PDB file of C-alpha atoms in Angstrom:
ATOM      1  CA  UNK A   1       0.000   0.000   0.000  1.00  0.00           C
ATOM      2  CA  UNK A   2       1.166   3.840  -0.205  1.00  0.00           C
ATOM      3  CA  UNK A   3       0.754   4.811   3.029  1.00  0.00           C
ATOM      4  CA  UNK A   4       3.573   2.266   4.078  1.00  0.00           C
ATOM      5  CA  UNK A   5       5.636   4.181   1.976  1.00  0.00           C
ATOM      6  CA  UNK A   6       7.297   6.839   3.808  1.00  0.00           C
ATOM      7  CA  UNK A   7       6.633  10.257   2.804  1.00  0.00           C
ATOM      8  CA  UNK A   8       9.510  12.236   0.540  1.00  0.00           C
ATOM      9  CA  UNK A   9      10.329  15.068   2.411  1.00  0.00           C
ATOM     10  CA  UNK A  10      10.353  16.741  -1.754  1.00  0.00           C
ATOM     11  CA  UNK A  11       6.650  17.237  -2.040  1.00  0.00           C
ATOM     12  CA  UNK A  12       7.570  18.010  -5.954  1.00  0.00           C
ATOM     13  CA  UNK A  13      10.311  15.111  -6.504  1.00  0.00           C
ATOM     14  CA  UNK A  14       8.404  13.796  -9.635  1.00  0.00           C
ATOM     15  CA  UNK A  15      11.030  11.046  -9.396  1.00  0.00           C
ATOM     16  CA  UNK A  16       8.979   9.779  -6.327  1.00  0.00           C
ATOM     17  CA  UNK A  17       8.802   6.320  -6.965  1.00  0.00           C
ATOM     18  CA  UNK A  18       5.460   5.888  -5.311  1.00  0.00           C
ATOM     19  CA  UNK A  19       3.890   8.153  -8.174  1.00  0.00           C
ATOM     20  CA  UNK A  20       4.797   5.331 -10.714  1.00  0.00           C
ATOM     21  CA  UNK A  21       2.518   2.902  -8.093  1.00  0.00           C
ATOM     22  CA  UNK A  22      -1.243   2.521  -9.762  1.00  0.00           C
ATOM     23  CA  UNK A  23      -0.823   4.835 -12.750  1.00  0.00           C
ATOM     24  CA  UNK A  24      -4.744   3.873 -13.809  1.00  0.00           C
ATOM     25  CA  UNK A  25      -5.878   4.727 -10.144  1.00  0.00           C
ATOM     26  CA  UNK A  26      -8.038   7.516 -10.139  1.00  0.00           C
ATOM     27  CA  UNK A  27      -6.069  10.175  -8.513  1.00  0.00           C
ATOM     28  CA  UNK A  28      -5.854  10.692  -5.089  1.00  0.00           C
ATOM     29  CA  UNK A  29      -6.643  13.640  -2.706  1.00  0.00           C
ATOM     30  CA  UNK A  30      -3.638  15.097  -0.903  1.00  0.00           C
ATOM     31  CA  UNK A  31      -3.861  15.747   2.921  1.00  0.00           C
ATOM     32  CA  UNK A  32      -3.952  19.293   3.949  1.00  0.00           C
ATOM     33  CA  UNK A  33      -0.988  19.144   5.438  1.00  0.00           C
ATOM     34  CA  UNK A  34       0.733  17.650   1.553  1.00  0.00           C
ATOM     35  CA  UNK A  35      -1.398  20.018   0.145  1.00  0.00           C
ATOM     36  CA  UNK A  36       0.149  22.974   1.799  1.00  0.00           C
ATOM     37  CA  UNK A  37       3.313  21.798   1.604  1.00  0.00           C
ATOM     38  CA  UNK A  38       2.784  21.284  -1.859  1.00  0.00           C
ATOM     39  CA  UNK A  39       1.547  24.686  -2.275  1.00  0.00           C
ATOM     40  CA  UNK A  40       4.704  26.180  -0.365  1.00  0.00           C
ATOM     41  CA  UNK A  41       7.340  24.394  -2.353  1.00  0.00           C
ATOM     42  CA  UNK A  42       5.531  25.803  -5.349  1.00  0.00           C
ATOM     43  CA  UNK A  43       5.453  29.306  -3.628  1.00  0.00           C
ATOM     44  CA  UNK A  44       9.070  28.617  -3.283  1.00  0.00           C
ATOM     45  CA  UNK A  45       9.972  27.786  -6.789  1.00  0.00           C
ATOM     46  CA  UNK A  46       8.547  30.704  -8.439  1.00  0.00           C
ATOM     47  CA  UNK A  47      10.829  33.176  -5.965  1.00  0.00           C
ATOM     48  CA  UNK A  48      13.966  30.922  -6.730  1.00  0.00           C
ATOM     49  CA  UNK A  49      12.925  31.298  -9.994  1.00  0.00           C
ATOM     50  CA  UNK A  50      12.656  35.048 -10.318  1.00  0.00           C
ATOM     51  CA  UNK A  51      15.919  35.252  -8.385  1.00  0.00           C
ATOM     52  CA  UNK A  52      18.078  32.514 -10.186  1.00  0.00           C
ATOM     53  CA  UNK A  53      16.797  33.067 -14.112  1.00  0.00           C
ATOM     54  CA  UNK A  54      18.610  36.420 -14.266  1.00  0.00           C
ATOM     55  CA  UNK A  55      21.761  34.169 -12.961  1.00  0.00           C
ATOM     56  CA  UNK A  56      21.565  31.846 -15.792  1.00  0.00           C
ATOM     57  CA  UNK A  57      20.098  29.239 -13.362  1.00  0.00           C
ATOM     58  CA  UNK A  58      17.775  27.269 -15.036  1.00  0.00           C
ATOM     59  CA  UNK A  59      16.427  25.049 -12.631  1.00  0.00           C
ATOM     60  CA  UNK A  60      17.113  22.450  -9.713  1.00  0.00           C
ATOM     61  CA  UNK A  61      18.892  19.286  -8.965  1.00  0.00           C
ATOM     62  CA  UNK A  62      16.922  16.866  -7.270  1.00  0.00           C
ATOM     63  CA  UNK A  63      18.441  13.748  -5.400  1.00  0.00           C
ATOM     64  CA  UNK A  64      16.547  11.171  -6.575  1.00  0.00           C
ATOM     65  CA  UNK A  65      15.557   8.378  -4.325  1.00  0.00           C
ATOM     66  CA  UNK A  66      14.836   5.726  -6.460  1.00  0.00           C
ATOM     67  CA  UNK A  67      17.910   5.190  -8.885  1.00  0.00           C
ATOM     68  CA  UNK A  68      20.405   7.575  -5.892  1.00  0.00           C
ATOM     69  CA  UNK A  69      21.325   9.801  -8.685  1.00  0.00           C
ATOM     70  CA  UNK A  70      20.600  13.411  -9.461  1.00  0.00           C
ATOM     71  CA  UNK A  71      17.838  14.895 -12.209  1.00  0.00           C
ATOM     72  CA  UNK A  72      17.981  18.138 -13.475  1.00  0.00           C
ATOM     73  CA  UNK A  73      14.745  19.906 -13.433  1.00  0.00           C
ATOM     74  CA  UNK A  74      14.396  23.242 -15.674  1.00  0.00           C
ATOM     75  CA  UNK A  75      11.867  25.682 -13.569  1.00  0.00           C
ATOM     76  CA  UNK A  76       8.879  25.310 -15.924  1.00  0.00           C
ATOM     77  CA  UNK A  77       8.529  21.099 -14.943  1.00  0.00           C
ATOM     78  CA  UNK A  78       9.341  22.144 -11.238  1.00  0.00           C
ATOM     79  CA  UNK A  79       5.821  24.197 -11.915  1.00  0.00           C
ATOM     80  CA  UNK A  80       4.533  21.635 -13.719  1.00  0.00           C
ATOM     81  CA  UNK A  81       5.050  18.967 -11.478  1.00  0.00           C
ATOM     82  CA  UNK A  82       3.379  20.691  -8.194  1.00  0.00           C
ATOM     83  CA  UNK A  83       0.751  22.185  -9.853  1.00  0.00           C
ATOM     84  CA  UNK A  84      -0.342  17.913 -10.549  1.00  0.00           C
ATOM     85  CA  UNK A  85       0.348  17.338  -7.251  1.00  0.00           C
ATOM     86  CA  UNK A  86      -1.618  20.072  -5.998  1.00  0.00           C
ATOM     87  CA  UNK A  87      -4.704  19.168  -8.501  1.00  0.00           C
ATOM     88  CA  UNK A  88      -3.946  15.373  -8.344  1.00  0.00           C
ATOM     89  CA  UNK A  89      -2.535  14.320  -5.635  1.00  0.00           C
ATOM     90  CA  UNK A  90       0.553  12.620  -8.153  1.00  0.00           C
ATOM     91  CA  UNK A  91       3.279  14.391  -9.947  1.00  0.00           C
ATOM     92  CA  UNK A  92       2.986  13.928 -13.736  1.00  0.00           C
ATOM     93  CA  UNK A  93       5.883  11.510 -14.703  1.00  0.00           C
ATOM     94  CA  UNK A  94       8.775  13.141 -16.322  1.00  0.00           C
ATOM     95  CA  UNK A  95      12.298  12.521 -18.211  1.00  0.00           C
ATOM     96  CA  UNK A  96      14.757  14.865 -16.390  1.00  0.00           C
ATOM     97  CA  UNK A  97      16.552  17.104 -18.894  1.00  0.00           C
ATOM     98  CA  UNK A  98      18.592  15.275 -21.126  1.00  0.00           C
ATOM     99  CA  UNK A  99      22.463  16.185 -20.911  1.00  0.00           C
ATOM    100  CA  UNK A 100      21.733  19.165 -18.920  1.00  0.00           C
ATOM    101  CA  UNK A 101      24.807  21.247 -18.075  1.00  0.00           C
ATOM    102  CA  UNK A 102      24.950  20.713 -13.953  1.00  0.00           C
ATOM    103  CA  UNK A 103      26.387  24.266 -13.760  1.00  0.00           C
ATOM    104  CA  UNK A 104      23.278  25.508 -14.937  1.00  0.00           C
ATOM    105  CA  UNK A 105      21.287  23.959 -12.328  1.00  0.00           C
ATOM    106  CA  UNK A 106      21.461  24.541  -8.047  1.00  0.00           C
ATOM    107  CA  UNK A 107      20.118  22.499  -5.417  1.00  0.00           C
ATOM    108  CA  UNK A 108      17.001  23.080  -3.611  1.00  0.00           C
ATOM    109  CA  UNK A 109      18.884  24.108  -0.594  1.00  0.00           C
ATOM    110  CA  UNK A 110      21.630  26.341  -2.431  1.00  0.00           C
ATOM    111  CA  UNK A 111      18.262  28.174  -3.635  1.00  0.00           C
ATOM    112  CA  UNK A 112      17.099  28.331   0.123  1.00  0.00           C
ATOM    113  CA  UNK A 113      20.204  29.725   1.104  1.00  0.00           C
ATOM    114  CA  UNK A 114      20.427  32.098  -1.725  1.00  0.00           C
ATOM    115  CA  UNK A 115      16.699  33.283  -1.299  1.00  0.00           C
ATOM    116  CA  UNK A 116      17.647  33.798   2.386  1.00  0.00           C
ATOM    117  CA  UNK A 117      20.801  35.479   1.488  1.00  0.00           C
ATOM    118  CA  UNK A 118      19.443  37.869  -1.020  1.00  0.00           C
ATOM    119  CA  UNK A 119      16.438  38.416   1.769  1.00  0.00           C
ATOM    120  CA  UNK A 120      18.734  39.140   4.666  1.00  0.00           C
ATOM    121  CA  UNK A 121      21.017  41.578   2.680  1.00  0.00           C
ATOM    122  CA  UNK A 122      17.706  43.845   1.438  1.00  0.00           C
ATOM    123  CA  UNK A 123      16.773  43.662   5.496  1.00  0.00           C
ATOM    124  CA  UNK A 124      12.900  42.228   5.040  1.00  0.00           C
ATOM    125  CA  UNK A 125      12.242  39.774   7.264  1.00  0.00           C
TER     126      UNK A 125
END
């Protein structure tokens, strides 16, 4: 069953293998709590986004569970993928970019930090 599975602390990791699980399932509901985590990671994408696209960023590296290797997501599947998750309760299955440059792509946390940095520096809190 699902709920054995334990829950990917990546609410948008659309290398989750449990979204692969029952692909002619009807979809199912998220719990608030997924749901507004969901909701927040996608909050959070769009500000990485509007501060890392004028870097040349184009995206995120995600660790993926399932195969322990890194995918390269560009910004616009990030979207993609939470806005399913949010309206499905799955993550539409992907490819990752193929042959991305890595130096064109940060980590979810670098973002974090940056976000933070950038935050901290213009004194809003």
């Amino acid at each position: 069953m699902l709920d054995d599975v334990p829950r990917d602390p990546f609410a948008d990791d659309p290398d989750d293998p449990a979204a692969a699980l029952g692909e002619t399932d009807s979809p199912q509901s998220l719990t608030s709590a997924e749901r507004d985590e969901a909701m927040t990671d996608l909050a959070d994408v769009e500000v990485f986004r509007s501060l890392l696209e004028p870097q040349g960023v184009l995206g995120l590296v995600l660790d993926c569970p399932e195969c322990g290797e890194q995918h390269y997501f560009d910004w616009e599947l990030l979207r993609g993928n939470l806005r399913q998750m949010i309206d499905n309760g799955r993550p539409q299955v992907h490819e990752p970019a193929y042959q991305p440059d890595p130096t064109n792509y940060v980590t979810w946390e670098y973002a974090r930090g940056y976000v933070d940095g950038v935050t901290d520096t213009e004194g809003h809190h």
